[in-house]
PDB file of C-alpha atoms in Angstrom:
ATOM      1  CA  UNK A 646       0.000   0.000   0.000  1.00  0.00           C
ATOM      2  CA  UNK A 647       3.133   2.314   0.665  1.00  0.00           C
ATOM      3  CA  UNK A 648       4.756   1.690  -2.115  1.00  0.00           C
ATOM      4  CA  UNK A 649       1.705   2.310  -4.363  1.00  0.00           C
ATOM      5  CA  UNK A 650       0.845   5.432  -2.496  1.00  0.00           C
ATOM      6  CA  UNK A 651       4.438   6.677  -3.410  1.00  0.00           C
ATOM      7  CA  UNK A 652       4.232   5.972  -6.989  1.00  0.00           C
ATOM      8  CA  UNK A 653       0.751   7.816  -7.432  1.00  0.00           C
ATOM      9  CA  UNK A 654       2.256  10.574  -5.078  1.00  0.00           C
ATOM     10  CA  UNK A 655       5.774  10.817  -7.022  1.00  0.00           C
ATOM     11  CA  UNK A 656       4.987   9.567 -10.602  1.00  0.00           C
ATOM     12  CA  UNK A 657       1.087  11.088 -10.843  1.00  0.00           C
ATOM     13  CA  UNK A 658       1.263  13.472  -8.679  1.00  0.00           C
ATOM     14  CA  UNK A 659      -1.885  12.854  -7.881  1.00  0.00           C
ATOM     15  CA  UNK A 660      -3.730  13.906  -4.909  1.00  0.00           C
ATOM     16  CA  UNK A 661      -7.029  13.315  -5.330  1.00  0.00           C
ATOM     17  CA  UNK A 662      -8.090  15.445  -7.852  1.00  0.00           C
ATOM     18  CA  UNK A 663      -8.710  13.558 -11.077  1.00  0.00           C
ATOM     19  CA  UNK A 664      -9.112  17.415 -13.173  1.00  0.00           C
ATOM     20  CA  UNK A 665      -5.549  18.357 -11.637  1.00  0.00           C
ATOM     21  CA  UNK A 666      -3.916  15.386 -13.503  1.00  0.00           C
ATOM     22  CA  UNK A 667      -5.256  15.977 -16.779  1.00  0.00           C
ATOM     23  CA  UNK A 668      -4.771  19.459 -16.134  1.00  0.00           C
ATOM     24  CA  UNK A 669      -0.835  18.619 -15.301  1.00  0.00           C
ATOM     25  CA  UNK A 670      -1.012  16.124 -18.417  1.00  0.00           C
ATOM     26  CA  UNK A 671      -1.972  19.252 -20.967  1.00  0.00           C
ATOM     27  CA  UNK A 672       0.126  21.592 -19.429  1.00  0.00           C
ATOM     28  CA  UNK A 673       3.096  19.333 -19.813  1.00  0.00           C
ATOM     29  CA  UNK A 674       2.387  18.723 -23.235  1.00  0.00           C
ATOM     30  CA  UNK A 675       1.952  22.423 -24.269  1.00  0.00           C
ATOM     31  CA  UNK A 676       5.470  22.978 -22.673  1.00  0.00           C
ATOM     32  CA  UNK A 677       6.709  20.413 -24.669  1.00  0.00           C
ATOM     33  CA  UNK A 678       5.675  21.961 -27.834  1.00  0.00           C
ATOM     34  CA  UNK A 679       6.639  24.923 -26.938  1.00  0.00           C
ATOM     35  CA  UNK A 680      10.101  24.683 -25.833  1.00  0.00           C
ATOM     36  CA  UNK A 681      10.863  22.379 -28.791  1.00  0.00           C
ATOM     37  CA  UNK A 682      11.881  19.329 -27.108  1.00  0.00           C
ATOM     38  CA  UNK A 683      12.013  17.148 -23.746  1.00  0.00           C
ATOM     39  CA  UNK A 684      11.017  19.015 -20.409  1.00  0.00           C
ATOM     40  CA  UNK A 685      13.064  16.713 -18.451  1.00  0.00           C
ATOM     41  CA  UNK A 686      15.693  17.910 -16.196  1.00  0.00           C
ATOM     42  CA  UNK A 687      19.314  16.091 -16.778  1.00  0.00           C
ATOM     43  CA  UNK A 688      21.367  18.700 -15.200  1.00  0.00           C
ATOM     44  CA  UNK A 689      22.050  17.770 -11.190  1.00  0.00           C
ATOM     45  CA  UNK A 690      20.633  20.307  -9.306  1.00  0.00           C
ATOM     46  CA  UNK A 691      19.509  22.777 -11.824  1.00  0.00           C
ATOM     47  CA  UNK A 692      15.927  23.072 -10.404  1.00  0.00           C
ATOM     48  CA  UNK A 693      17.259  23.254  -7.061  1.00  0.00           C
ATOM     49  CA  UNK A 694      19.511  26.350  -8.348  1.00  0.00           C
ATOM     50  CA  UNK A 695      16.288  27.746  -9.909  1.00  0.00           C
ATOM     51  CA  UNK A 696      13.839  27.734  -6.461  1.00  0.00           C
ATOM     52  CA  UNK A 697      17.116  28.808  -4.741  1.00  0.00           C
ATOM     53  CA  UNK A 698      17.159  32.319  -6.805  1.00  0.00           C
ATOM     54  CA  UNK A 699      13.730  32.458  -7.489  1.00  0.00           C
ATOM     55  CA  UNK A 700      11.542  31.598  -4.413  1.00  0.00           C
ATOM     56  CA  UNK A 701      14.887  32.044  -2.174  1.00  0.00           C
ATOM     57  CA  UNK A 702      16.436  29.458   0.234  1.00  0.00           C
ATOM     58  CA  UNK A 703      13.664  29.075   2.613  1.00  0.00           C
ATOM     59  CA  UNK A 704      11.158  27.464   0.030  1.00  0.00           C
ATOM     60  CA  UNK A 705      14.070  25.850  -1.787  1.00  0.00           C
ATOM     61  CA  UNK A 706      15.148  24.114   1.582  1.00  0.00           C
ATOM     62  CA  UNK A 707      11.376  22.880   1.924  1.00  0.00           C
ATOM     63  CA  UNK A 708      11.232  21.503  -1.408  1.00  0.00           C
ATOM     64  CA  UNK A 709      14.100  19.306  -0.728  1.00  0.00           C
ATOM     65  CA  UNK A 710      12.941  18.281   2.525  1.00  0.00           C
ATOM     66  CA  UNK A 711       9.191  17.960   0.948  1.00  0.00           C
ATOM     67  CA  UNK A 712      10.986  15.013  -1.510  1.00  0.00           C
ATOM     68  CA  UNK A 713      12.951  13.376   0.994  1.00  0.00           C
ATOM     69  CA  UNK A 714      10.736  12.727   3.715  1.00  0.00           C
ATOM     70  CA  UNK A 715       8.244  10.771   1.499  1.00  0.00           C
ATOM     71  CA  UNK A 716      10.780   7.983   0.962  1.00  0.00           C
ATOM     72  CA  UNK A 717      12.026   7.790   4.720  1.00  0.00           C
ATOM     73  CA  UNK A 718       9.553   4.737   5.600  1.00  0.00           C
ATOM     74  CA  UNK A 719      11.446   2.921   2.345  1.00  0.00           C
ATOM     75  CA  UNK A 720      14.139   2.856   3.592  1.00  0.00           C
ATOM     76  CA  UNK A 721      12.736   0.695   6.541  1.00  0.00           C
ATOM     77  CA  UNK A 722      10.794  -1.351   4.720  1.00  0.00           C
ATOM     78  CA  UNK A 723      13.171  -2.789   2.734  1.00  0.00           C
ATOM     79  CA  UNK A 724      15.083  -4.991   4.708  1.00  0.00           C
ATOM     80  CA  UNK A 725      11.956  -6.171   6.225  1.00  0.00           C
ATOM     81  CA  UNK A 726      10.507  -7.081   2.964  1.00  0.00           C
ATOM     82  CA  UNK A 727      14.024  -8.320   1.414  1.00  0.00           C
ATOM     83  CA  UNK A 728      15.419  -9.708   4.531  1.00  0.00           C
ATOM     84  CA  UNK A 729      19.884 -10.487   3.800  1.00  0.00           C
ATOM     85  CA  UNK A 730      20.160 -14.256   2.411  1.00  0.00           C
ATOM     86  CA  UNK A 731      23.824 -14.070   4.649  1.00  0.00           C
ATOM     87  CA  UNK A 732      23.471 -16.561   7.353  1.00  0.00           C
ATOM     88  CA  UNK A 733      24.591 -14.808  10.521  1.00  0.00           C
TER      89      UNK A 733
END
C-alpha cells in the first residue's frame, strides 16, 4: 500500500483530484511543444539552483525536505521485505 501510495504521489502526482492530472497532463504537453523538445531535467541540481534564486532558500530548503521525507519509511521497509540471504 506504501509503495503504491508513493508511486501515485511521485509519478502522478496525484492527490485526489482527477481534473488536476489531466490538467498537469496538458500543461506538460503544451510545454513540450513549446520549448521544442524534452522538459526533463538532466542537469544535477539545476531546479534546485532555480527555487534557490527564485523563491529564495527558505522554500528551496522545503522543497528538498518535501521530496525526501516521502521515501524515509522505504528505507525501513526494505530490509523487512528483502530480509539479507547471509546466514549470521
Amino acid at each position: 500500500m506504501y509503495i503504491a501510495l508513493l508511486i501515485n504521489f511521485v509519478v502522478f502526482k496525484f492527490f485526489g483530484n482527477v481534473e488536476d492530472v489531466i490538467n498537469m497532463a496538458h500543461d506538460n504537453y503544451e510545454n513540450v511543444h513549446r520549448l521544442g523538445g524534452s522538459i526533463s531535467n538532466f542537469i544535477p541540481f539545476r531546479t534546485i539552483n532555480s527555487y534557490s534564486s527564485t523563491m529564495g532558500i527558505g522554500s528551496s530548503f522545503i522543497n528538498i525536505i518535501g521530496n525526501i521525507i516521502p521515501f524515509i519509511p522505504l528505507g525501513f521497509l526494505i530490509p523487512i521485505v528483502f530480509p539479507s540471504k547471509k546466514s549470521p
